[in-house]
Short mmCIF file of N, CA and C in Angstrom, two decimals:
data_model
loop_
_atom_site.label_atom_id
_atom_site.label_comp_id
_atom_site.label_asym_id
_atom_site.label_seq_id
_atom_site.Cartn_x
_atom_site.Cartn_y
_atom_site.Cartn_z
N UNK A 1 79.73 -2.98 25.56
CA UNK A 1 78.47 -2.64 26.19
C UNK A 1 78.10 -3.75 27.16
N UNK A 2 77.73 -3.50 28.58
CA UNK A 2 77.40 -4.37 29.45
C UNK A 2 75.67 -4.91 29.33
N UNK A 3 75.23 -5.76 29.10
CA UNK A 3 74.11 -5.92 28.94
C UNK A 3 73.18 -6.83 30.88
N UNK A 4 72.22 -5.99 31.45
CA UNK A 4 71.67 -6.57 31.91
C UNK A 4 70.32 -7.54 32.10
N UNK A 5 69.67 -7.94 33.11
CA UNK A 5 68.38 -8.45 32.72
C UNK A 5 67.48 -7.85 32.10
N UNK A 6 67.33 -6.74 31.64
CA UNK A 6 66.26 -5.44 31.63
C UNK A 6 66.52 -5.61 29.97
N UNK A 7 67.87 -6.11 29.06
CA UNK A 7 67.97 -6.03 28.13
C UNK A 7 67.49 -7.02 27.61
N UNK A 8 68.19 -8.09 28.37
CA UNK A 8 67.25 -9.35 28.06
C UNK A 8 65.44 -10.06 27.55
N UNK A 9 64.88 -8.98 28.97
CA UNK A 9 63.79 -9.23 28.91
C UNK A 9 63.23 -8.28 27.53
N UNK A 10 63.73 -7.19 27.73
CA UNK A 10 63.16 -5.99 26.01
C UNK A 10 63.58 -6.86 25.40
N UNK A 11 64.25 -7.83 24.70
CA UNK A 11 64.76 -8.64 23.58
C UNK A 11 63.67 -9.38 23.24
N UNK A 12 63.41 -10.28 24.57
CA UNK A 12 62.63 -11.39 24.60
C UNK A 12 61.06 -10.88 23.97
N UNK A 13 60.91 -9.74 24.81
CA UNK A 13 59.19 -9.11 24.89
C UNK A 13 59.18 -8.58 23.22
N UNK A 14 59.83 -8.19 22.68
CA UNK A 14 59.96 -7.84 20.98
C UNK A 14 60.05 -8.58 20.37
N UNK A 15 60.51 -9.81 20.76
CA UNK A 15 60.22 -11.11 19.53
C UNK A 15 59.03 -11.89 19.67
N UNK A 16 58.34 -11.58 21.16
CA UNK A 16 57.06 -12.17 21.49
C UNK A 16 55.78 -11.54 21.17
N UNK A 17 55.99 -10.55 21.27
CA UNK A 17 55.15 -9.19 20.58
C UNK A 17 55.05 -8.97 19.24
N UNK A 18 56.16 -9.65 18.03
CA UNK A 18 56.34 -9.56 16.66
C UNK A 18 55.25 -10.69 16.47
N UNK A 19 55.49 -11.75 17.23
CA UNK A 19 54.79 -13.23 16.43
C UNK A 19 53.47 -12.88 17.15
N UNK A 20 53.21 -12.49 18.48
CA UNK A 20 51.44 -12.02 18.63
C UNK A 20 50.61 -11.25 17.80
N UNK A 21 51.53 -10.33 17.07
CA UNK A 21 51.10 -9.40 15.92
C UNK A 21 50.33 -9.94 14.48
N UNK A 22 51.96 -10.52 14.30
CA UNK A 22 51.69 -11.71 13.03
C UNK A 22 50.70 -12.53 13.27
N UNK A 23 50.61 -13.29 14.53
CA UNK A 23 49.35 -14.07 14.66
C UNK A 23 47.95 -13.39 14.77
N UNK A 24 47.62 -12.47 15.04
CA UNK A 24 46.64 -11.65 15.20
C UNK A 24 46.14 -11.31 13.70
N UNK A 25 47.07 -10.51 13.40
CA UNK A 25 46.70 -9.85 11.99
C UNK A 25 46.33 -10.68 10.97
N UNK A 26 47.44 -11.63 10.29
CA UNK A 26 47.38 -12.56 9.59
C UNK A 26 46.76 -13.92 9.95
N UNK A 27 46.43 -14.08 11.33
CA UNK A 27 45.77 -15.87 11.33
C UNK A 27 44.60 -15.53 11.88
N UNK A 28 44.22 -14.68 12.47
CA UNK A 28 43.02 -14.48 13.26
C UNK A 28 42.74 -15.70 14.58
N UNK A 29 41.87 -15.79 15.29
CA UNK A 29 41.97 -16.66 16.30
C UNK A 29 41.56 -17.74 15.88
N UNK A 30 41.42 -18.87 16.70
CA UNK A 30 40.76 -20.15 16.41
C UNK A 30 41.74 -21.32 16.80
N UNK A 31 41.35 -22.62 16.13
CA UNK A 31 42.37 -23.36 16.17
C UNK A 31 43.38 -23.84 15.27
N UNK A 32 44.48 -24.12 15.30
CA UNK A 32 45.57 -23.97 13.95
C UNK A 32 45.67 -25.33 12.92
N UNK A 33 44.85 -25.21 12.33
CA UNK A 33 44.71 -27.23 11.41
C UNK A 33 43.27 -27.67 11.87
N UNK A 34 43.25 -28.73 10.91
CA UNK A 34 41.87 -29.50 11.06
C UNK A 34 41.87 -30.79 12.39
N UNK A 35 42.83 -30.85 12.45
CA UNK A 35 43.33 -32.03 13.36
C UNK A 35 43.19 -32.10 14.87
N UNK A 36 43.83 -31.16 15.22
CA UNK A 36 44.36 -30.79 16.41
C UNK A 36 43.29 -30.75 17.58
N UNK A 37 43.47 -30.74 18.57
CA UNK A 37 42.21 -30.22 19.75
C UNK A 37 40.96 -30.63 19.63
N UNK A 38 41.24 -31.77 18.82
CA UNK A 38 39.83 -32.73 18.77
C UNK A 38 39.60 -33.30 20.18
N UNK A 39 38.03 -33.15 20.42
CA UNK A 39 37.54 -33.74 21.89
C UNK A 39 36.61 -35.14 21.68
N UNK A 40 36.95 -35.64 22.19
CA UNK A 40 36.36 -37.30 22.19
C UNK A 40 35.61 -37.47 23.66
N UNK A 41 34.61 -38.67 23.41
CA UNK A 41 34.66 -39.41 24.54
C UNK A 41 35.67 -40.95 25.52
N UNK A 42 36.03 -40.57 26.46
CA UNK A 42 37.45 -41.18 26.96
C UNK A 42 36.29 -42.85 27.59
N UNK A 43 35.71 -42.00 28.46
CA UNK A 43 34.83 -42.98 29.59
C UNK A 43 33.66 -42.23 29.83
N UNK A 44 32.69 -42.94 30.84
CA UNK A 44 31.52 -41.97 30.94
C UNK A 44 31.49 -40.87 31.28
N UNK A 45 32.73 -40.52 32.33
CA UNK A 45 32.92 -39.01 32.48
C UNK A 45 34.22 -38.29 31.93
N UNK A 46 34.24 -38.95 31.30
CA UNK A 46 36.25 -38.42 30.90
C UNK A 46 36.00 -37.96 29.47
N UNK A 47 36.88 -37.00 28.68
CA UNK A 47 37.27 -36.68 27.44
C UNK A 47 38.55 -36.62 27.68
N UNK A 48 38.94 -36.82 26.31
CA UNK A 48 40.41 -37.11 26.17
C UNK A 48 40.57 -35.79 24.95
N UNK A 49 41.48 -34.60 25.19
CA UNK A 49 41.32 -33.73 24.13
C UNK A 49 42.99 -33.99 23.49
N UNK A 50 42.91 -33.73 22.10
CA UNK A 50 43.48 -34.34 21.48
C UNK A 50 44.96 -32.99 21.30
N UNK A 51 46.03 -33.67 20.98
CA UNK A 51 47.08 -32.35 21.18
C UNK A 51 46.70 -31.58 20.33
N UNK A 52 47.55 -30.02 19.98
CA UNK A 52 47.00 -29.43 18.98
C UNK A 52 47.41 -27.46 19.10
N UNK A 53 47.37 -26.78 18.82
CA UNK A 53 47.92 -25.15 18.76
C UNK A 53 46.48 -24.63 18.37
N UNK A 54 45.95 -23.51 19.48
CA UNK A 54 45.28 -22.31 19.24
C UNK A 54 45.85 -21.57 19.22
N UNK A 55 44.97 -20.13 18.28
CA UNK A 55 45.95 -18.74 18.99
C UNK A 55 44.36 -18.15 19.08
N UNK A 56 44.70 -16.90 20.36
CA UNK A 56 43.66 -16.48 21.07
C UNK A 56 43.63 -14.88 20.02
N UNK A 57 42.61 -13.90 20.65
CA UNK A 57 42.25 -12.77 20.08
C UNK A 57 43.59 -11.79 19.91
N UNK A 58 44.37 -12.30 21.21
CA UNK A 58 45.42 -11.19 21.30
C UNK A 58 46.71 -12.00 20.49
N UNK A 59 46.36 -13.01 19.81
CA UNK A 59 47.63 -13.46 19.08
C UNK A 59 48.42 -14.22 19.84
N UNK A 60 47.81 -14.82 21.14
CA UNK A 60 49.19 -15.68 21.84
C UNK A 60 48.63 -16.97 21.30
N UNK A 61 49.74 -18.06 21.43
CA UNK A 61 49.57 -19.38 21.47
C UNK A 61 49.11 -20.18 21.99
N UNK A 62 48.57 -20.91 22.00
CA UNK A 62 47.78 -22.30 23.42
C UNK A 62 48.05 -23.34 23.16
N UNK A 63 49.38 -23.82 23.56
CA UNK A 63 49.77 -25.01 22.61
C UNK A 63 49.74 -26.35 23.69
N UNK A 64 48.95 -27.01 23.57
CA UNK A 64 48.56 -28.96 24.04
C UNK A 64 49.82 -29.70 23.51
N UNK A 65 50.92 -29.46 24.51
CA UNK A 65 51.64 -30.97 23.76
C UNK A 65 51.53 -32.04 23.67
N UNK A 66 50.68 -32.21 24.44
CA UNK A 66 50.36 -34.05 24.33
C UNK A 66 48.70 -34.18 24.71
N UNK A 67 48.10 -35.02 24.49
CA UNK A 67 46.57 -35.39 24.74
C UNK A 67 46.43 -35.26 26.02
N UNK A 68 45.54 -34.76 26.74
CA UNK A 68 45.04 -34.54 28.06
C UNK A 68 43.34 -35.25 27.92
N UNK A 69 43.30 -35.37 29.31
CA UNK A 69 41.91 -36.61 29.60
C UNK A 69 41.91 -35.62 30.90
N UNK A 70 40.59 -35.28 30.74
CA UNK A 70 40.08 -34.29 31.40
C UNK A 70 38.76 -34.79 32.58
N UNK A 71 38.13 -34.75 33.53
CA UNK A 71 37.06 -35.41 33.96
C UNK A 71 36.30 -34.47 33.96
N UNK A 72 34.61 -34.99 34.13
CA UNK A 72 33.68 -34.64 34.07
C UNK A 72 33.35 -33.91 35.30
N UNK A 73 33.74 -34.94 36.40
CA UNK A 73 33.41 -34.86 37.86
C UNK A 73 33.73 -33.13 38.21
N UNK A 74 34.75 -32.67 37.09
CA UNK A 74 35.23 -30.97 37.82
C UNK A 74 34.24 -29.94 36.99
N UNK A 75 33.20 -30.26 36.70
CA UNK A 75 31.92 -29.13 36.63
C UNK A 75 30.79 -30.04 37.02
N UNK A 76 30.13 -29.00 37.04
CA UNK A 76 29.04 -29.22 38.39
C UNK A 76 27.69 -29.32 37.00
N UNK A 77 27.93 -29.59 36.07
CA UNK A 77 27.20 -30.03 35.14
C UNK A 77 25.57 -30.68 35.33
N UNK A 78 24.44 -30.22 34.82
CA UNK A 78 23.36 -30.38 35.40
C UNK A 78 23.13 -31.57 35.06
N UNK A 79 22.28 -32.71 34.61
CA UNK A 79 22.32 -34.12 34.21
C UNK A 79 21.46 -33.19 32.93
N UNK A 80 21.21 -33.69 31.70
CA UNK A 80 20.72 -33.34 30.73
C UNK A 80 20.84 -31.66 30.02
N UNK A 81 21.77 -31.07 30.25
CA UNK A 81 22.39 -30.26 29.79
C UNK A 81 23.17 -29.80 29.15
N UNK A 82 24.05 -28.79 28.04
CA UNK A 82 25.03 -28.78 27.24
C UNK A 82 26.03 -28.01 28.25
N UNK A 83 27.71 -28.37 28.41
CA UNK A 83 28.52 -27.91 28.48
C UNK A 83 29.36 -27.13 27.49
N UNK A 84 30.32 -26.69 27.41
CA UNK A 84 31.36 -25.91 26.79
C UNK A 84 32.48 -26.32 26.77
N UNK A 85 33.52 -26.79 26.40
CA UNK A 85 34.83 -26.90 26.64
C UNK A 85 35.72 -26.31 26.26
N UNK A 86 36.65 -25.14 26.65
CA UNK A 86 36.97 -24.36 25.51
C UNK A 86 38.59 -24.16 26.66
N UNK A 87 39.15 -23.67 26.02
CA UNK A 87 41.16 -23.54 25.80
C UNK A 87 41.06 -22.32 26.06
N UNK A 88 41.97 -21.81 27.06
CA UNK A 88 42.51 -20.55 27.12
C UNK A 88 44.19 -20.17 27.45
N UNK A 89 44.43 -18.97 27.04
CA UNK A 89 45.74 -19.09 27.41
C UNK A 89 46.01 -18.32 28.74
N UNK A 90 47.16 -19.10 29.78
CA UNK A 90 47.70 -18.44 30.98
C UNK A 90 48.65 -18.75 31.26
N UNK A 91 49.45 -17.62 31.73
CA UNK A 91 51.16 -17.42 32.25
C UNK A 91 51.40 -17.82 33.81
N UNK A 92 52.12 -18.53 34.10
CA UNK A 92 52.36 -19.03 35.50
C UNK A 92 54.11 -19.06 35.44
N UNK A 93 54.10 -19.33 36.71
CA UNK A 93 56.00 -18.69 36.84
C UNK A 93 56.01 -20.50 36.93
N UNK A 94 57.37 -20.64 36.27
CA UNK A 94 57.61 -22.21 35.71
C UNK A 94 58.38 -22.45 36.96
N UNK A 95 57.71 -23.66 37.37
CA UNK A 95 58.04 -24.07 39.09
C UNK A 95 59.12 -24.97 39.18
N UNK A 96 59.88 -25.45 37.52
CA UNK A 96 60.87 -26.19 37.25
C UNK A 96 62.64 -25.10 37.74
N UNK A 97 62.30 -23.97 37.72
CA UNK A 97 63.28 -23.27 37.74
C UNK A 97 63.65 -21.61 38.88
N UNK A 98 62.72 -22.77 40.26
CA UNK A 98 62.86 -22.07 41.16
C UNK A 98 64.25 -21.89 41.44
N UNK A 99 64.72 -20.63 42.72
CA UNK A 99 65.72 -20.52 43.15
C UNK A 99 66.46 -21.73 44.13
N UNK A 100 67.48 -22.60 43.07
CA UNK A 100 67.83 -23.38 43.76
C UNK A 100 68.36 -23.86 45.52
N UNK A 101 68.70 -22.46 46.04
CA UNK A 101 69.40 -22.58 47.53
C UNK A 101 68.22 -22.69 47.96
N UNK A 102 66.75 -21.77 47.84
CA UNK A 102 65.96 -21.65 48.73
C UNK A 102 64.75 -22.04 48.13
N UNK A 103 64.74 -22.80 46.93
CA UNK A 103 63.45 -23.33 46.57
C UNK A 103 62.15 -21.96 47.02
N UNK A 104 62.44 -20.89 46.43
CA UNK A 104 61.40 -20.02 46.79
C UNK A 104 61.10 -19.64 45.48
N UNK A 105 59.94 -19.26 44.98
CA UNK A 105 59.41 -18.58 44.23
C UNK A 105 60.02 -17.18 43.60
N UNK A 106 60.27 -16.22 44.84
CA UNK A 106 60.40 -14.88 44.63
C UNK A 106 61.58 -14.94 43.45
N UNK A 107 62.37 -15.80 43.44
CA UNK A 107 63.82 -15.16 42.80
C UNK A 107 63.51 -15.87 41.09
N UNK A 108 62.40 -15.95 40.91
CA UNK A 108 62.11 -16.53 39.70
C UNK A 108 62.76 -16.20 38.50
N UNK A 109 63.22 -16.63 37.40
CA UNK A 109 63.51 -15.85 36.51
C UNK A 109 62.94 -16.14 35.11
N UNK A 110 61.95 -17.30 35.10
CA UNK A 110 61.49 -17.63 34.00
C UNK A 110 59.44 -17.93 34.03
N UNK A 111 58.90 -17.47 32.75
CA UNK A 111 57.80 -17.89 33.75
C UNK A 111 57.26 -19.09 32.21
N UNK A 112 56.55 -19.62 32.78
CA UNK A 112 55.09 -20.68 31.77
C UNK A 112 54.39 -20.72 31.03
N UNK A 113 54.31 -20.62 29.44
CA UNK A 113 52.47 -20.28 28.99
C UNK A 113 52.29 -22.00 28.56
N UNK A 114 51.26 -21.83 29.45
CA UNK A 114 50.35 -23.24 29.73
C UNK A 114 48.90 -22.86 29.09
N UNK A 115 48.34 -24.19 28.50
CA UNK A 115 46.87 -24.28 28.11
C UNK A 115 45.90 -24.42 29.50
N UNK A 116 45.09 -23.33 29.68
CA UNK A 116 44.07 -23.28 30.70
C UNK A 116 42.85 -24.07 29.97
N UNK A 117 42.10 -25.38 30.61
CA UNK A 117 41.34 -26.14 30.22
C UNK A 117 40.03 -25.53 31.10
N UNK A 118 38.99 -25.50 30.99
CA UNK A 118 37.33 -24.83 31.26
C UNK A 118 36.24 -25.60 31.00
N UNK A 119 35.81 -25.80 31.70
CA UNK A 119 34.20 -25.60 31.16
C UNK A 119 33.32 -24.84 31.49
N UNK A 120 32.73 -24.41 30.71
CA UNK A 120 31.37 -23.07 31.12
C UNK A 120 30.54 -23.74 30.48
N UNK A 121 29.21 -23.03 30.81
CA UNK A 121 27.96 -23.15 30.61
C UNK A 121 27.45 -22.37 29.75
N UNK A 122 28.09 -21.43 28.88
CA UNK A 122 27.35 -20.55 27.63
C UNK A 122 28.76 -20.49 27.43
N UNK A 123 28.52 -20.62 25.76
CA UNK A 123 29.38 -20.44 24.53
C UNK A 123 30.17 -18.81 24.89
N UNK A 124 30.89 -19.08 24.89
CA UNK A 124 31.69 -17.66 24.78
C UNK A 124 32.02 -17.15 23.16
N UNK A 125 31.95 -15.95 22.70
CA UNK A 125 31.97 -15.50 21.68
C UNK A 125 33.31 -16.13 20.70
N UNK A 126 33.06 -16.20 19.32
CA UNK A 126 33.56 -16.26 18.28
C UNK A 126 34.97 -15.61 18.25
N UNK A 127 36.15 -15.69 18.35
CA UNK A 127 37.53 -14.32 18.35
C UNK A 127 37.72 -13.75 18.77
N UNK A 128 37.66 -14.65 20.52
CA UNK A 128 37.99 -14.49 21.67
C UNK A 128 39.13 -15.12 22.17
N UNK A 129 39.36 -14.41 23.30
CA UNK A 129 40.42 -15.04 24.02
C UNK A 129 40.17 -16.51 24.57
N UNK A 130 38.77 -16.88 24.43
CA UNK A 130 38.76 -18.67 25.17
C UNK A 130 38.21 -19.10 23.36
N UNK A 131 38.77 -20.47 23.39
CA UNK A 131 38.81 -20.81 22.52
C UNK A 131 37.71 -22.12 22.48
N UNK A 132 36.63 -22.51 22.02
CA UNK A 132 35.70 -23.50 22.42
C UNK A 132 36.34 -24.68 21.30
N UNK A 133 36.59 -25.97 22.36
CA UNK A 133 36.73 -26.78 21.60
C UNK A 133 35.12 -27.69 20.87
N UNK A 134 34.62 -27.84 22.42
CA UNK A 134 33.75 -28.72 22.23
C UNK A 134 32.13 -28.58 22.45
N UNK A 135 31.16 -29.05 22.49
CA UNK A 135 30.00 -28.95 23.40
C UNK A 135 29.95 -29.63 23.72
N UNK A 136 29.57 -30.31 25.49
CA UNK A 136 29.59 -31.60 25.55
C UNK A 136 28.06 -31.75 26.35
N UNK A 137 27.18 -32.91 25.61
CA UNK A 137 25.85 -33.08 26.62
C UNK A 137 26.07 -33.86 27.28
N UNK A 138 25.36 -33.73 28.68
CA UNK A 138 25.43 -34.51 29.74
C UNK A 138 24.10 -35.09 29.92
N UNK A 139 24.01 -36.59 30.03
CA UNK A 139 23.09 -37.46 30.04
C UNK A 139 22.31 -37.08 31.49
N UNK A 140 21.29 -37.94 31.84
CA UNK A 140 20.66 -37.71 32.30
C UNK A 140 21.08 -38.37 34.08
N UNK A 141 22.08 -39.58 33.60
CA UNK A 141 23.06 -39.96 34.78
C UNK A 141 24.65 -39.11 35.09
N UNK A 142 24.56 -37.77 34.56
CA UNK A 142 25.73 -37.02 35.00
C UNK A 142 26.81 -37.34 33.81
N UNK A 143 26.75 -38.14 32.93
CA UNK A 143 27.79 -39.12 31.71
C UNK A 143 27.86 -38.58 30.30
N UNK A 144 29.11 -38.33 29.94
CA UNK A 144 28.89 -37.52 28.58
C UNK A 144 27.90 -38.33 27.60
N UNK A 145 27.21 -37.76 27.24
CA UNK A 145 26.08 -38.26 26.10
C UNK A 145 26.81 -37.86 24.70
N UNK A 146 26.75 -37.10 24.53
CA UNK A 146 27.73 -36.50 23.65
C UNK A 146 29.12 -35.72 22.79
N UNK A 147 29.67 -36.00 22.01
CA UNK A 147 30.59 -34.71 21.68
C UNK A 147 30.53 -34.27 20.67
N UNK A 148 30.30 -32.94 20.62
CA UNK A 148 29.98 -32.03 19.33
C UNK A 148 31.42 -31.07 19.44
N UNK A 149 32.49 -31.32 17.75
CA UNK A 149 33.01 -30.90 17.69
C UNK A 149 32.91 -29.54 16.74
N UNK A 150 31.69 -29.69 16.35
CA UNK A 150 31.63 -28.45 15.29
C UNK A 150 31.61 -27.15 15.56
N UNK A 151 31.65 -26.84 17.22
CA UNK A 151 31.34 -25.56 17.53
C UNK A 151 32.86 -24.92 17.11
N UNK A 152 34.32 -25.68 16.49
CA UNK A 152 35.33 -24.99 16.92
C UNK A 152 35.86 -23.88 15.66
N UNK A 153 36.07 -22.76 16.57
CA UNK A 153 36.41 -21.65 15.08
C UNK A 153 38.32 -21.92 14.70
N UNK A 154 38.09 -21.70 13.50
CA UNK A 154 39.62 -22.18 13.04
C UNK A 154 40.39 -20.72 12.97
N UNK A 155 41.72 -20.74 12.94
CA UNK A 155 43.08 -19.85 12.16
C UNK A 155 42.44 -20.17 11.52
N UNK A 156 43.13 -18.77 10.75
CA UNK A 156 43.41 -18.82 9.14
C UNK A 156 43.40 -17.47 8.44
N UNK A 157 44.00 -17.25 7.22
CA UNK A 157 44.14 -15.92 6.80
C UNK A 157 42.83 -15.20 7.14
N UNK A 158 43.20 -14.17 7.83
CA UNK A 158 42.09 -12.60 7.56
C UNK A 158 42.19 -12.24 6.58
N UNK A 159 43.34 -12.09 5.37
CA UNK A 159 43.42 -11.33 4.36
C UNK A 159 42.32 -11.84 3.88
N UNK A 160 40.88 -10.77 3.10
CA UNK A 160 40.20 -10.69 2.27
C UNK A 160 40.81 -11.37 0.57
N UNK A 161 41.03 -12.78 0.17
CA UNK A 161 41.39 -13.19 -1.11
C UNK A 161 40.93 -12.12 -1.83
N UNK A 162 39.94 -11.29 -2.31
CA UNK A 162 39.04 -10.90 -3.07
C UNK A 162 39.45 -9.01 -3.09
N UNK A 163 39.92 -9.00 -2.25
CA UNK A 163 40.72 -7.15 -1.81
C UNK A 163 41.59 -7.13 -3.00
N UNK A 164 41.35 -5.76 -3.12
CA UNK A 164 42.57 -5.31 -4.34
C UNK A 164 43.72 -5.09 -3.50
N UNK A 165 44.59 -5.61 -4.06
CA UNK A 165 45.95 -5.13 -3.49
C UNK A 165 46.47 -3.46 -3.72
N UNK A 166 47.04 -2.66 -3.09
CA UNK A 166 47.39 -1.35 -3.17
C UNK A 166 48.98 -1.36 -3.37
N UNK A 167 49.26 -0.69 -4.62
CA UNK A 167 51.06 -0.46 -4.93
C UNK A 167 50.82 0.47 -4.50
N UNK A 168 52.11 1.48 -3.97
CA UNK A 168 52.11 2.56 -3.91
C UNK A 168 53.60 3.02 -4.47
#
């Protein structure tokens, strides 16, 4: 049997689609451990968010491999106000494995899931696709005043402990 790209990619999309499932059903969204995607203060305008694995509503991954230090200066943050900081997930065509003769885009064959970093200005809902790490207040000179990590919702089993199980 000759196998082409078309087989490839159905291969790929069924083993990516099994673990979005599994993650969905069984972990629900949030962030994965107590540890992970912790947000600090870096400098007066900087946070440093700490590495760490979300999974979003639809079961994909958001995985931080290493600590990122984020600035303040890229929201327009009012001086004495609460921010948001929250993780999302997005696919970008991986720019490591352009078409070598012509360095072009089009002939791509692989693409990226990268952690999309945010800040908004209202909390986005609970077992959603953006994932809130942090709240952050902004002092009255533009400078993080604060970091509140408690806003963040965790993984973890959906199964009801307390459900009767069904034999059939």
């Amino acid at each position: 049997q000759l196998l082409d790209a078309s087989d490839f990619t159905a291969e790929q999309t069924y083993h990516m689609e099994m673990r979005r499932r599994l993650n969905r059903f069984v972990h629900g969204a949030g962030v994965v451990g107590d540890v992970g995607l912790r947000v600090r203060k870096e400098a007066d305008r900087k946070l440093r968010i700490g590495a760490g694995v979300a999974i979003d509503a639809q079961g994909r991954e958001i995985v931080l491999v290493a600590d990122r230090v984020v600035d303040l200066d890229a929201v327009k943050a009012k001086p004495g106000t609460t921010v948001f900081l929250a993780l999302a997930y997005e696919q970008t065509l991986d720019l490591e494995v352009r078409d070598a003769g012509t360095k072009s885009a089009v002939n791509h064959r692989r693409t990226a899931e990268i952690p999309r970093i945010d800040f908004v200005d209202k909390k986005p809902p609970d077992g959603g696709d953006t994932i809130v790490l942090a709240a952050i207040t902004v002092d009255a000179g533009g400078n993080v005043a604060e970091v509140d990590n408690t806003l963040r919702g965790f993984a973890g089993s959906v199964i009801d402990p307390k459900s009767e199980p069904t034999v059939r």
